[in-house]
Amino acid sequence: MFKISYPLKVKIIARPAQREVLTTISFCTLMNGNSLIPKTIVALIVFLILISGSAVMVESKDEIEARNKAIVQASFVAWTAGTGSPFDLLADDVTWTIVGNSVVSKTYPTRDAFMHEVIQPFNARMRIGLKPTIRNIYADGNTVIIFFDASGTARDGKPYVNTYAWFFDMRDKKVVKASAFFDSVEFNEFWQRVFPKTPGNSE
C-alpha cells in the first residue's frame, strides 16, 4: 500500500511486518508549455514505478544479522555432517586472508586460488577430515564471526587440533571477504611434518 502527498512523498507499508519505509522523491518542475503536468499524471507515474518492482523493501539491521548468521551456521552444520562446508558460501571473487606467520599466510584473490593452495593440500594431508565444534557465532551487520575448534587425524595417525576465528563479510548470501586467525605454530608443524596424499604417495 502507498500514499501520495505533495511535495511528493511515497510511503510504502510492508506487511505483515507493519514496517514503514518512507521515501521522498524530488521531482524537477515538469512543464508542458506554461502549465504543470497534472498531479494525477505524476501519481500514475509513481504507481507504475512501484508495481514494476523498483521500490525495494529495506531489511533492518537485525534481520540482516539473523539471516547471515543462520546461513553461516547452517554451513557449519553441513560441514559436521559431511554434506557441505562453509567454503560452499564463497563467492568466486572472494578474497581470503590468512593472518599471522603460518606457511600459508597471505591474501588469496579468488575462491579457486584459496581452495587450490590451502584447502586441497590440507585435506590431502588428513586421514580423517577436520570437523568443527563452534564456540560461538557473532553477527554485526554484514559481518559474521565464527569462533570454533576443529580437529581431525593426519595421514601419519597423529591428531591435528586447532582453534580458529573466521571473519566473513557477506553480500547476497555469499562470502565476499574473509579473514582467518589460528595457531600458526600448530599449523606449521602439521603442514611440514605430513606430506599430502598423491597418486605416487598413497600411504
mmCIF file with all atom_site columns, C-alpha atoms in Angstrom:
data_model
loop_
_atom_site.group_PDB
_atom_site.id
_atom_site.type_symbol
_atom_site.label_atom_id
_atom_site.label_alt_id
_atom_site.label_comp_id
_atom_site.label_asym_id
_atom_site.label_entity_id
_atom_site.label_seq_id
_atom_site.pdbx_PDB_ins_code
_atom_site.Cartn_x
_atom_site.Cartn_y
_atom_site.Cartn_z
_atom_site.occupancy
_atom_site.B_iso_or_equiv
_atom_site.pdbx_formal_charge
_atom_site.auth_seq_id
_atom_site.auth_comp_id
_atom_site.auth_asym_id
_atom_site.auth_atom_id
_atom_site.pdbx_PDB_model_num
ATOM 1   C CA . MET A 1 1   ? 0.000  0.000   0.000   1.00 0.00 ? 1   MET A CA 1
ATOM 2   C CA . PHE A 1 2   ? 1.253  3.522   -0.694  1.00 0.00 ? 2   PHE A CA 1
ATOM 3   C CA . LYS A 1 3   ? 0.173  7.097   -0.043  1.00 0.00 ? 3   LYS A CA 1
ATOM 4   C CA . ILE A 1 4   ? 0.978  10.188  -2.089  1.00 0.00 ? 4   ILE A CA 1
ATOM 5   C CA . SER A 1 5   ? 1.099  13.783  -0.898  1.00 0.00 ? 5   SER A CA 1
ATOM 6   C CA . TYR A 1 6   ? 2.697  16.998  -2.092  1.00 0.00 ? 6   TYR A CA 1
ATOM 7   C CA . PRO A 1 7   ? 5.578  17.740  -2.067  1.00 0.00 ? 7   PRO A CA 1
ATOM 8   C CA . LEU A 1 8   ? 5.587  14.256  -3.488  1.00 0.00 ? 8   LEU A CA 1
ATOM 9   C CA . LYS A 1 9   ? 6.243  11.535  -0.872  1.00 0.00 ? 9   LYS A CA 1
ATOM 10  C CA . VAL A 1 10  ? 5.773  7.832   -1.322  1.00 0.00 ? 10  VAL A CA 1
ATOM 11  C CA . LYS A 1 11  ? 5.060  5.797   1.800   1.00 0.00 ? 11  LYS A CA 1
ATOM 12  C CA . ILE A 1 12  ? 5.439  2.050   1.337   1.00 0.00 ? 12  ILE A CA 1
ATOM 13  C CA . ILE A 1 13  ? 3.898  -0.071  4.086   1.00 0.00 ? 13  ILE A CA 1
ATOM 14  C CA . ALA A 1 14  ? 5.344  -3.582  4.208   1.00 0.00 ? 14  ALA A CA 1
ATOM 15  C CA . ARG A 1 15  ? 3.008  -6.238  5.618   1.00 0.00 ? 15  ARG A CA 1
ATOM 16  C CA . PRO A 1 16  ? 2.852  -8.386  7.699   1.00 0.00 ? 16  PRO A CA 1
ATOM 17  C CA . ALA A 1 17  ? 5.856  -6.805  9.418   1.00 0.00 ? 17  ALA A CA 1
ATOM 18  C CA . GLN A 1 18  ? 3.958  -3.485  9.624   1.00 0.00 ? 18  GLN A CA 1
ATOM 19  C CA . ARG A 1 19  ? 7.226  -1.753  8.765   1.00 0.00 ? 19  ARG A CA 1
ATOM 20  C CA . GLU A 1 20  ? 7.025  1.586   7.020   1.00 0.00 ? 20  GLU A CA 1
ATOM 21  C CA . VAL A 1 21  ? 9.657  2.835   4.635   1.00 0.00 ? 21  VAL A CA 1
ATOM 22  C CA . LEU A 1 22  ? 9.256  6.486   3.787   1.00 0.00 ? 22  LEU A CA 1
ATOM 23  C CA . THR A 1 23  ? 10.898 7.693   0.630   1.00 0.00 ? 23  THR A CA 1
ATOM 24  C CA . THR A 1 24  ? 10.781 11.272  -0.524  1.00 0.00 ? 24  THR A CA 1
ATOM 25  C CA . ILE A 1 25  ? 11.067 11.718  -4.265  1.00 0.00 ? 25  ILE A CA 1
ATOM 26  C CA . SER A 1 26  ? 12.121 15.080  -5.565  1.00 0.00 ? 26  SER A CA 1
ATOM 27  C CA . PHE A 1 27  ? 10.891 15.991  -8.996  1.00 0.00 ? 27  PHE A CA 1
ATOM 28  C CA . CYS A 1 28  ? 12.070 18.788  -11.205 1.00 0.00 ? 28  CYS A CA 1
ATOM 29  C CA . THR A 1 29  ? 9.245  21.045  -12.344 1.00 0.00 ? 29  THR A CA 1
ATOM 30  C CA . LEU A 1 30  ? 7.551  19.301  -15.223 1.00 0.00 ? 30  LEU A CA 1
ATOM 31  C CA . MET A 1 31  ? 6.371  21.829  -17.734 1.00 0.00 ? 31  MET A CA 1
ATOM 32  C CA . ASN A 1 32  ? 4.104  21.432  -20.700 1.00 0.00 ? 32  ASN A CA 1
ATOM 33  C CA . GLY A 1 33  ? 4.209  24.832  -22.276 1.00 0.00 ? 33  GLY A CA 1
ATOM 34  C CA . ASN A 1 34  ? 3.313  27.102  -19.355 1.00 0.00 ? 34  ASN A CA 1
ATOM 35  C CA . SER A 1 35  ? 1.274  24.577  -17.415 1.00 0.00 ? 35  SER A CA 1
ATOM 36  C CA . LEU A 1 36  ? 2.330  21.928  -14.915 1.00 0.00 ? 36  LEU A CA 1
ATOM 37  C CA . ILE A 1 37  ? 1.597  18.293  -15.693 1.00 0.00 ? 37  ILE A CA 1
ATOM 38  C CA . PRO A 1 38  ? -1.492 17.384  -13.644 1.00 0.00 ? 38  PRO A CA 1
ATOM 39  C CA . LYS A 1 39  ? -0.880 15.772  -10.264 1.00 0.00 ? 39  LYS A CA 1
ATOM 40  C CA . THR A 1 40  ? -2.854 12.707  -11.332 1.00 0.00 ? 40  THR A CA 1
ATOM 41  C CA . ILE A 1 41  ? -0.308 12.014  -14.079 1.00 0.00 ? 41  ILE A CA 1
ATOM 42  C CA . VAL A 1 42  ? 2.588  12.286  -11.615 1.00 0.00 ? 42  VAL A CA 1
ATOM 43  C CA . ALA A 1 43  ? 0.754  9.970   -9.227  1.00 0.00 ? 43  ALA A CA 1
ATOM 44  C CA . LEU A 1 44  ? 0.254  7.465   -12.035 1.00 0.00 ? 44  LEU A CA 1
ATOM 45  C CA . ILE A 1 45  ? 3.976  7.538   -12.852 1.00 0.00 ? 45  ILE A CA 1
ATOM 46  C CA . VAL A 1 46  ? 4.847  6.810   -9.219  1.00 0.00 ? 46  VAL A CA 1
ATOM 47  C CA . PHE A 1 47  ? 2.316  3.990   -9.077  1.00 0.00 ? 47  PHE A CA 1
ATOM 48  C CA . LEU A 1 48  ? 3.821  2.357   -12.185 1.00 0.00 ? 48  LEU A CA 1
ATOM 49  C CA . ILE A 1 49  ? 7.312  2.609   -10.673 1.00 0.00 ? 49  ILE A CA 1
ATOM 50  C CA . LEU A 1 50  ? 6.120  0.888   -7.507  1.00 0.00 ? 50  LEU A CA 1
ATOM 51  C CA . ILE A 1 51  ? 4.318  -2.001  -9.157  1.00 0.00 ? 51  ILE A CA 1
ATOM 52  C CA . SER A 1 52  ? 7.222  -2.577  -11.564 1.00 0.00 ? 52  SER A CA 1
ATOM 53  C CA . GLY A 1 53  ? 9.372  -3.622  -8.610  1.00 0.00 ? 53  GLY A CA 1
ATOM 54  C CA . SER A 1 54  ? 11.542 -0.527  -8.485  1.00 0.00 ? 54  SER A CA 1
ATOM 55  C CA . ALA A 1 55  ? 10.584 0.016   -4.848  1.00 0.00 ? 55  ALA A CA 1
ATOM 56  C CA . VAL A 1 56  ? 12.762 -2.326  -2.806  1.00 0.00 ? 56  VAL A CA 1
ATOM 57  C CA . MET A 1 57  ? 11.922 -3.384  0.745   1.00 0.00 ? 57  MET A CA 1
ATOM 58  C CA . VAL A 1 58  ? 14.753 -2.489  3.086   1.00 0.00 ? 58  VAL A CA 1
ATOM 59  C CA . GLU A 1 59  ? 15.816 -5.104  5.657   1.00 0.00 ? 59  GLU A CA 1
ATOM 60  C CA . SER A 1 60  ? 16.503 -3.970  9.185   1.00 0.00 ? 60  SER A CA 1
ATOM 61  C CA . LYS A 1 61  ? 19.970 -4.487  10.715  1.00 0.00 ? 61  LYS A CA 1
ATOM 62  C CA . ASP A 1 62  ? 18.578 -7.203  12.998  1.00 0.00 ? 62  ASP A CA 1
ATOM 63  C CA . GLU A 1 63  ? 17.093 -9.071  10.033  1.00 0.00 ? 63  GLU A CA 1
ATOM 64  C CA . ILE A 1 64  ? 20.350 -8.886  8.068   1.00 0.00 ? 64  ILE A CA 1
ATOM 65  C CA . GLU A 1 65  ? 22.333 -10.190 11.028  1.00 0.00 ? 65  GLU A CA 1
ATOM 66  C CA . ALA A 1 66  ? 19.884 -13.027 11.726  1.00 0.00 ? 66  ALA A CA 1
ATOM 67  C CA . ARG A 1 67  ? 19.851 -14.086 8.073   1.00 0.00 ? 67  ARG A CA 1
ATOM 68  C CA . ASN A 1 68  ? 23.631 -14.057 7.669   1.00 0.00 ? 68  ASN A CA 1
ATOM 69  C CA . LYS A 1 69  ? 24.185 -15.848 10.964  1.00 0.00 ? 69  LYS A CA 1
ATOM 70  C CA . ALA A 1 70  ? 21.689 -18.578 10.031  1.00 0.00 ? 70  ALA A CA 1
ATOM 71  C CA . ILE A 1 71  ? 23.320 -19.108 6.623   1.00 0.00 ? 71  ILE A CA 1
ATOM 72  C CA . VAL A 1 72  ? 26.802 -19.489 8.111   1.00 0.00 ? 72  VAL A CA 1
ATOM 73  C CA . GLN A 1 73  ? 25.602 -21.685 10.983  1.00 0.00 ? 73  GLN A CA 1
ATOM 74  C CA . ALA A 1 74  ? 23.848 -23.995 8.533   1.00 0.00 ? 74  ALA A CA 1
ATOM 75  C CA . SER A 1 75  ? 27.079 -24.348 6.550   1.00 0.00 ? 75  SER A CA 1
ATOM 76  C CA . PHE A 1 76  ? 28.917 -25.454 9.712   1.00 0.00 ? 76  PHE A CA 1
ATOM 77  C CA . VAL A 1 77  ? 26.186 -27.989 10.471  1.00 0.00 ? 77  VAL A CA 1
ATOM 78  C CA . ALA A 1 78  ? 26.649 -29.349 6.935   1.00 0.00 ? 78  ALA A CA 1
ATOM 79  C CA . TRP A 1 79  ? 30.430 -29.481 7.491   1.00 0.00 ? 79  TRP A CA 1
ATOM 80  C CA . THR A 1 80  ? 29.960 -31.529 10.664  1.00 0.00 ? 80  THR A CA 1
ATOM 81  C CA . ALA A 1 81  ? 27.543 -33.867 8.879   1.00 0.00 ? 81  ALA A CA 1
ATOM 82  C CA . GLY A 1 82  ? 29.828 -34.270 5.875   1.00 0.00 ? 82  GLY A CA 1
ATOM 83  C CA . THR A 1 83  ? 27.234 -32.858 3.477   1.00 0.00 ? 83  THR A CA 1
ATOM 84  C CA . GLY A 1 84  ? 28.854 -29.486 2.753   1.00 0.00 ? 84  GLY A CA 1
ATOM 85  C CA . SER A 1 85  ? 31.082 -26.792 4.211   1.00 0.00 ? 85  SER A CA 1
ATOM 86  C CA . PRO A 1 86  ? 31.406 -23.024 4.678   1.00 0.00 ? 86  PRO A CA 1
ATOM 87  C CA . PHE A 1 87  ? 33.546 -22.993 1.540   1.00 0.00 ? 87  PHE A CA 1
ATOM 88  C CA . ASP A 1 88  ? 30.338 -23.551 -0.427  1.00 0.00 ? 88  ASP A CA 1
ATOM 89  C CA . LEU A 1 89  ? 29.384 -19.986 0.562   1.00 0.00 ? 89  LEU A CA 1
ATOM 90  C CA . LEU A 1 90  ? 32.446 -18.373 -1.015  1.00 0.00 ? 90  LEU A CA 1
ATOM 91  C CA . ALA A 1 91  ? 31.864 -16.074 -3.957  1.00 0.00 ? 91  ALA A CA 1
ATOM 92  C CA . ASP A 1 92  ? 34.102 -16.791 -6.955  1.00 0.00 ? 92  ASP A CA 1
ATOM 93  C CA . ASP A 1 93  ? 35.936 -13.496 -6.416  1.00 0.00 ? 93  ASP A CA 1
ATOM 94  C CA . VAL A 1 94  ? 36.190 -13.763 -2.630  1.00 0.00 ? 94  VAL A CA 1
ATOM 95  C CA . THR A 1 95  ? 39.400 -12.541 -1.014  1.00 0.00 ? 95  THR A CA 1
ATOM 96  C CA . TRP A 1 96  ? 40.542 -14.822 1.803   1.00 0.00 ? 96  TRP A CA 1
ATOM 97  C CA . THR A 1 97  ? 43.312 -13.522 4.081   1.00 0.00 ? 97  THR A CA 1
ATOM 98  C CA . ILE A 1 98  ? 45.153 -15.841 6.460   1.00 0.00 ? 98  ILE A CA 1
ATOM 99  C CA . VAL A 1 99  ? 46.577 -13.602 9.168   1.00 0.00 ? 99  VAL A CA 1
ATOM 100 C CA . GLY A 1 100 ? 49.776 -14.371 11.059  1.00 0.00 ? 100 GLY A CA 1
ATOM 101 C CA . ASN A 1 101 ? 53.020 -16.163 10.341  1.00 0.00 ? 101 ASN A CA 1
ATOM 102 C CA . SER A 1 102 ? 51.919 -19.552 9.064   1.00 0.00 ? 102 SER A CA 1
ATOM 103 C CA . VAL A 1 103 ? 53.407 -21.007 5.890   1.00 0.00 ? 103 VAL A CA 1
ATOM 104 C CA . VAL A 1 104 ? 50.141 -20.213 4.079   1.00 0.00 ? 104 VAL A CA 1
ATOM 105 C CA . SER A 1 105 ? 49.603 -16.698 5.479   1.00 0.00 ? 105 SER A CA 1
ATOM 106 C CA . LYS A 1 106 ? 48.735 -14.243 2.709   1.00 0.00 ? 106 LYS A CA 1
ATOM 107 C CA . THR A 1 107 ? 45.698 -12.959 0.810   1.00 0.00 ? 107 THR A CA 1
ATOM 108 C CA . TYR A 1 108 ? 44.181 -15.267 -1.796  1.00 0.00 ? 108 TYR A CA 1
ATOM 109 C CA . PRO A 1 109 ? 42.396 -13.247 -4.519  1.00 0.00 ? 109 PRO A CA 1
ATOM 110 C CA . THR A 1 110 ? 39.798 -15.844 -5.578  1.00 0.00 ? 110 THR A CA 1
ATOM 111 C CA . ARG A 1 111 ? 37.971 -18.901 -4.295  1.00 0.00 ? 111 ARG A CA 1
ATOM 112 C CA . ASP A 1 112 ? 39.873 -21.130 -6.725  1.00 0.00 ? 112 ASP A CA 1
ATOM 113 C CA . ALA A 1 113 ? 43.245 -19.822 -5.533  1.00 0.00 ? 113 ALA A CA 1
ATOM 114 C CA . PHE A 1 114 ? 42.373 -20.388 -1.873  1.00 0.00 ? 114 PHE A CA 1
ATOM 115 C CA . MET A 1 115 ? 40.956 -23.872 -2.422  1.00 0.00 ? 115 MET A CA 1
ATOM 116 C CA . HIS A 1 116 ? 43.857 -24.941 -4.657  1.00 0.00 ? 116 HIS A CA 1
ATOM 117 C CA . GLU A 1 117 ? 46.669 -23.577 -2.474  1.00 0.00 ? 117 GLU A CA 1
ATOM 118 C CA . VAL A 1 118 ? 45.297 -24.220 1.013   1.00 0.00 ? 118 VAL A CA 1
ATOM 119 C CA . ILE A 1 119 ? 42.204 -26.392 1.396   1.00 0.00 ? 119 ILE A CA 1
ATOM 120 C CA . GLN A 1 120 ? 43.004 -29.134 -1.108  1.00 0.00 ? 120 GLN A CA 1
ATOM 121 C CA . PRO A 1 121 ? 46.608 -29.628 0.132   1.00 0.00 ? 121 PRO A CA 1
ATOM 122 C CA . PHE A 1 122 ? 45.355 -29.535 3.719   1.00 0.00 ? 122 PHE A CA 1
ATOM 123 C CA . ASN A 1 123 ? 42.723 -32.231 3.078   1.00 0.00 ? 123 ASN A CA 1
ATOM 124 C CA . ALA A 1 124 ? 45.338 -34.329 1.247   1.00 0.00 ? 124 ALA A CA 1
ATOM 125 C CA . ARG A 1 125 ? 47.332 -34.415 4.494   1.00 0.00 ? 125 ARG A CA 1
ATOM 126 C CA . MET A 1 126 ? 44.398 -35.758 6.518   1.00 0.00 ? 126 MET A CA 1
ATOM 127 C CA . ARG A 1 127 ? 43.315 -39.360 7.126   1.00 0.00 ? 127 ARG A CA 1
ATOM 128 C CA . ILE A 1 128 ? 40.150 -38.307 8.959   1.00 0.00 ? 128 ILE A CA 1
ATOM 129 C CA . GLY A 1 129 ? 38.884 -34.949 7.827   1.00 0.00 ? 129 GLY A CA 1
ATOM 130 C CA . LEU A 1 130 ? 38.630 -31.850 10.000  1.00 0.00 ? 130 LEU A CA 1
ATOM 131 C CA . LYS A 1 131 ? 35.366 -31.373 11.934  1.00 0.00 ? 131 LYS A CA 1
ATOM 132 C CA . PRO A 1 132 ? 34.366 -28.155 13.707  1.00 0.00 ? 132 PRO A CA 1
ATOM 133 C CA . THR A 1 133 ? 32.969 -27.509 17.166  1.00 0.00 ? 133 THR A CA 1
ATOM 134 C CA . ILE A 1 134 ? 31.531 -23.998 17.346  1.00 0.00 ? 134 ILE A CA 1
ATOM 135 C CA . ARG A 1 135 ? 32.171 -21.987 20.486  1.00 0.00 ? 135 ARG A CA 1
ATOM 136 C CA . ASN A 1 136 ? 30.141 -19.020 19.313  1.00 0.00 ? 136 ASN A CA 1
ATOM 137 C CA . ILE A 1 137 ? 28.914 -17.128 16.263  1.00 0.00 ? 137 ILE A CA 1
ATOM 138 C CA . TYR A 1 138 ? 28.546 -13.364 16.261  1.00 0.00 ? 138 TYR A CA 1
ATOM 139 C CA . ALA A 1 139 ? 26.894 -11.133 13.667  1.00 0.00 ? 139 ALA A CA 1
ATOM 140 C CA . ASP A 1 140 ? 27.252 -7.393  13.185  1.00 0.00 ? 140 ASP A CA 1
ATOM 141 C CA . GLY A 1 141 ? 25.606 -6.008  10.082  1.00 0.00 ? 141 GLY A CA 1
ATOM 142 C CA . ASN A 1 142 ? 27.020 -7.893  7.089   1.00 0.00 ? 142 ASN A CA 1
ATOM 143 C CA . THR A 1 143 ? 29.888 -9.392  9.106   1.00 0.00 ? 143 THR A CA 1
ATOM 144 C CA . VAL A 1 144 ? 29.711 -12.829 10.728  1.00 0.00 ? 144 VAL A CA 1
ATOM 145 C CA . ILE A 1 145 ? 32.416 -14.004 13.140  1.00 0.00 ? 145 ILE A CA 1
ATOM 146 C CA . ILE A 1 146 ? 32.822 -17.717 13.833  1.00 0.00 ? 146 ILE A CA 1
ATOM 147 C CA . PHE A 1 147 ? 34.886 -18.801 16.836  1.00 0.00 ? 147 PHE A CA 1
ATOM 148 C CA . PHE A 1 148 ? 35.444 -22.560 16.749  1.00 0.00 ? 148 PHE A CA 1
ATOM 149 C CA . ASP A 1 149 ? 37.708 -25.512 17.436  1.00 0.00 ? 149 ASP A CA 1
ATOM 150 C CA . ALA A 1 150 ? 38.488 -28.091 14.769  1.00 0.00 ? 150 ALA A CA 1
ATOM 151 C CA . SER A 1 151 ? 40.097 -31.499 14.942  1.00 0.00 ? 151 SER A CA 1
ATOM 152 C CA . GLY A 1 152 ? 40.930 -34.453 12.743  1.00 0.00 ? 152 GLY A CA 1
ATOM 153 C CA . THR A 1 153 ? 43.573 -37.105 12.177  1.00 0.00 ? 153 THR A CA 1
ATOM 154 C CA . ALA A 1 154 ? 46.594 -36.583 9.940   1.00 0.00 ? 154 ALA A CA 1
ATOM 155 C CA . ARG A 1 155 ? 47.863 -39.205 7.484   1.00 0.00 ? 155 ARG A CA 1
ATOM 156 C CA . ASP A 1 156 ? 50.596 -40.196 9.951   1.00 0.00 ? 156 ASP A CA 1
ATOM 157 C CA . GLY A 1 157 ? 47.951 -41.080 12.547  1.00 0.00 ? 157 GLY A CA 1
ATOM 158 C CA . LYS A 1 158 ? 48.594 -38.078 14.798  1.00 0.00 ? 158 LYS A CA 1
ATOM 159 C CA . PRO A 1 159 ? 45.774 -35.715 15.770  1.00 0.00 ? 159 PRO A CA 1
ATOM 160 C CA . TYR A 1 160 ? 45.510 -32.226 14.371  1.00 0.00 ? 160 TYR A CA 1
ATOM 161 C CA . VAL A 1 161 ? 43.723 -29.788 16.686  1.00 0.00 ? 161 VAL A CA 1
ATOM 162 C CA . ASN A 1 162 ? 43.469 -26.040 16.295  1.00 0.00 ? 162 ASN A CA 1
ATOM 163 C CA . THR A 1 163 ? 41.284 -23.081 17.279  1.00 0.00 ? 163 THR A CA 1
ATOM 164 C CA . TYR A 1 164 ? 40.028 -20.674 14.633  1.00 0.00 ? 164 TYR A CA 1
ATOM 165 C CA . ALA A 1 165 ? 38.358 -17.304 14.296  1.00 0.00 ? 165 ALA A CA 1
ATOM 166 C CA . TRP A 1 166 ? 36.906 -16.532 10.882  1.00 0.00 ? 166 TRP A CA 1
ATOM 167 C CA . PHE A 1 167 ? 35.512 -13.152 9.889   1.00 0.00 ? 167 PHE A CA 1
ATOM 168 C CA . PHE A 1 168 ? 33.086 -13.280 6.967   1.00 0.00 ? 168 PHE A CA 1
ATOM 169 C CA . ASP A 1 169 ? 31.815 -10.241 5.066   1.00 0.00 ? 169 ASP A CA 1
ATOM 170 C CA . MET A 1 170 ? 28.536 -11.268 3.432   1.00 0.00 ? 170 MET A CA 1
ATOM 171 C CA . ARG A 1 171 ? 26.709 -9.984  0.367   1.00 0.00 ? 171 ARG A CA 1
ATOM 172 C CA . ASP A 1 172 ? 23.704 -11.638 -1.301  1.00 0.00 ? 172 ASP A CA 1
ATOM 173 C CA . LYS A 1 173 ? 24.111 -14.737 0.893   1.00 0.00 ? 173 LYS A CA 1
ATOM 174 C CA . LYS A 1 174 ? 27.730 -15.197 -0.220  1.00 0.00 ? 174 LYS A CA 1
ATOM 175 C CA . VAL A 1 175 ? 31.055 -14.567 1.492   1.00 0.00 ? 175 VAL A CA 1
ATOM 176 C CA . VAL A 1 176 ? 32.869 -11.821 -0.425  1.00 0.00 ? 176 VAL A CA 1
ATOM 177 C CA . LYS A 1 177 ? 35.734 -11.241 2.007   1.00 0.00 ? 177 LYS A CA 1
ATOM 178 C CA . ALA A 1 178 ? 37.205 -13.448 4.726   1.00 0.00 ? 178 ALA A CA 1
ATOM 179 C CA . SER A 1 179 ? 39.946 -13.170 7.331   1.00 0.00 ? 179 SER A CA 1
ATOM 180 C CA . ALA A 1 180 ? 41.176 -16.207 9.265   1.00 0.00 ? 180 ALA A CA 1
ATOM 181 C CA . PHE A 1 181 ? 43.114 -16.475 12.519  1.00 0.00 ? 181 PHE A CA 1
ATOM 182 C CA . PHE A 1 182 ? 44.548 -19.682 14.021  1.00 0.00 ? 182 PHE A CA 1
ATOM 183 C CA . ASP A 1 183 ? 47.570 -21.110 15.865  1.00 0.00 ? 183 ASP A CA 1
ATOM 184 C CA . SER A 1 184 ? 50.348 -20.796 13.282  1.00 0.00 ? 184 SER A CA 1
ATOM 185 C CA . VAL A 1 185 ? 52.801 -22.931 15.302  1.00 0.00 ? 185 VAL A CA 1
ATOM 186 C CA . GLU A 1 186 ? 50.405 -25.899 15.393  1.00 0.00 ? 186 GLU A CA 1
ATOM 187 C CA . PHE A 1 187 ? 49.549 -25.468 11.710  1.00 0.00 ? 187 PHE A CA 1
ATOM 188 C CA . ASN A 1 188 ? 53.145 -25.161 10.512  1.00 0.00 ? 188 ASN A CA 1
ATOM 189 C CA . GLU A 1 189 ? 54.254 -28.257 12.430  1.00 0.00 ? 189 GLU A CA 1
ATOM 190 C CA . PHE A 1 190 ? 51.458 -30.285 10.834  1.00 0.00 ? 190 PHE A CA 1
ATOM 191 C CA . TRP A 1 191 ? 51.995 -28.862 7.327   1.00 0.00 ? 191 TRP A CA 1
ATOM 192 C CA . GLN A 1 192 ? 55.736 -29.560 7.314   1.00 0.00 ? 192 GLN A CA 1
ATOM 193 C CA . ARG A 1 193 ? 55.514 -32.955 9.042   1.00 0.00 ? 193 ARG A CA 1
ATOM 194 C CA . VAL A 1 194 ? 52.833 -34.546 6.870   1.00 0.00 ? 194 VAL A CA 1
ATOM 195 C CA . PHE A 1 195 ? 53.171 -34.992 3.109   1.00 0.00 ? 195 PHE A CA 1
ATOM 196 C CA . PRO A 1 196 ? 49.974 -34.737 1.080   1.00 0.00 ? 196 PRO A CA 1
ATOM 197 C CA . LYS A 1 197 ? 48.493 -37.825 -0.491  1.00 0.00 ? 197 LYS A CA 1
ATOM 198 C CA . THR A 1 198 ? 49.315 -38.066 -4.199  1.00 0.00 ? 198 THR A CA 1
ATOM 199 C CA . PRO A 1 199 ? 48.942 -40.842 -6.812  1.00 0.00 ? 199 PRO A CA 1
ATOM 200 C CA . GLY A 1 200 ? 52.567 -41.808 -6.138  1.00 0.00 ? 200 GLY A CA 1
ATOM 201 C CA . ASN A 1 201 ? 52.315 -41.331 -2.390  1.00 0.00 ? 201 ASN A CA 1
ATOM 202 C CA . SER A 1 202 ? 49.141 -43.103 -1.276  1.00 0.00 ? 202 SER A CA 1
ATOM 203 C CA . GLU A 1 203 ? 50.321 -44.488 2.050   1.00 0.00 ? 203 GLU A CA 1
#
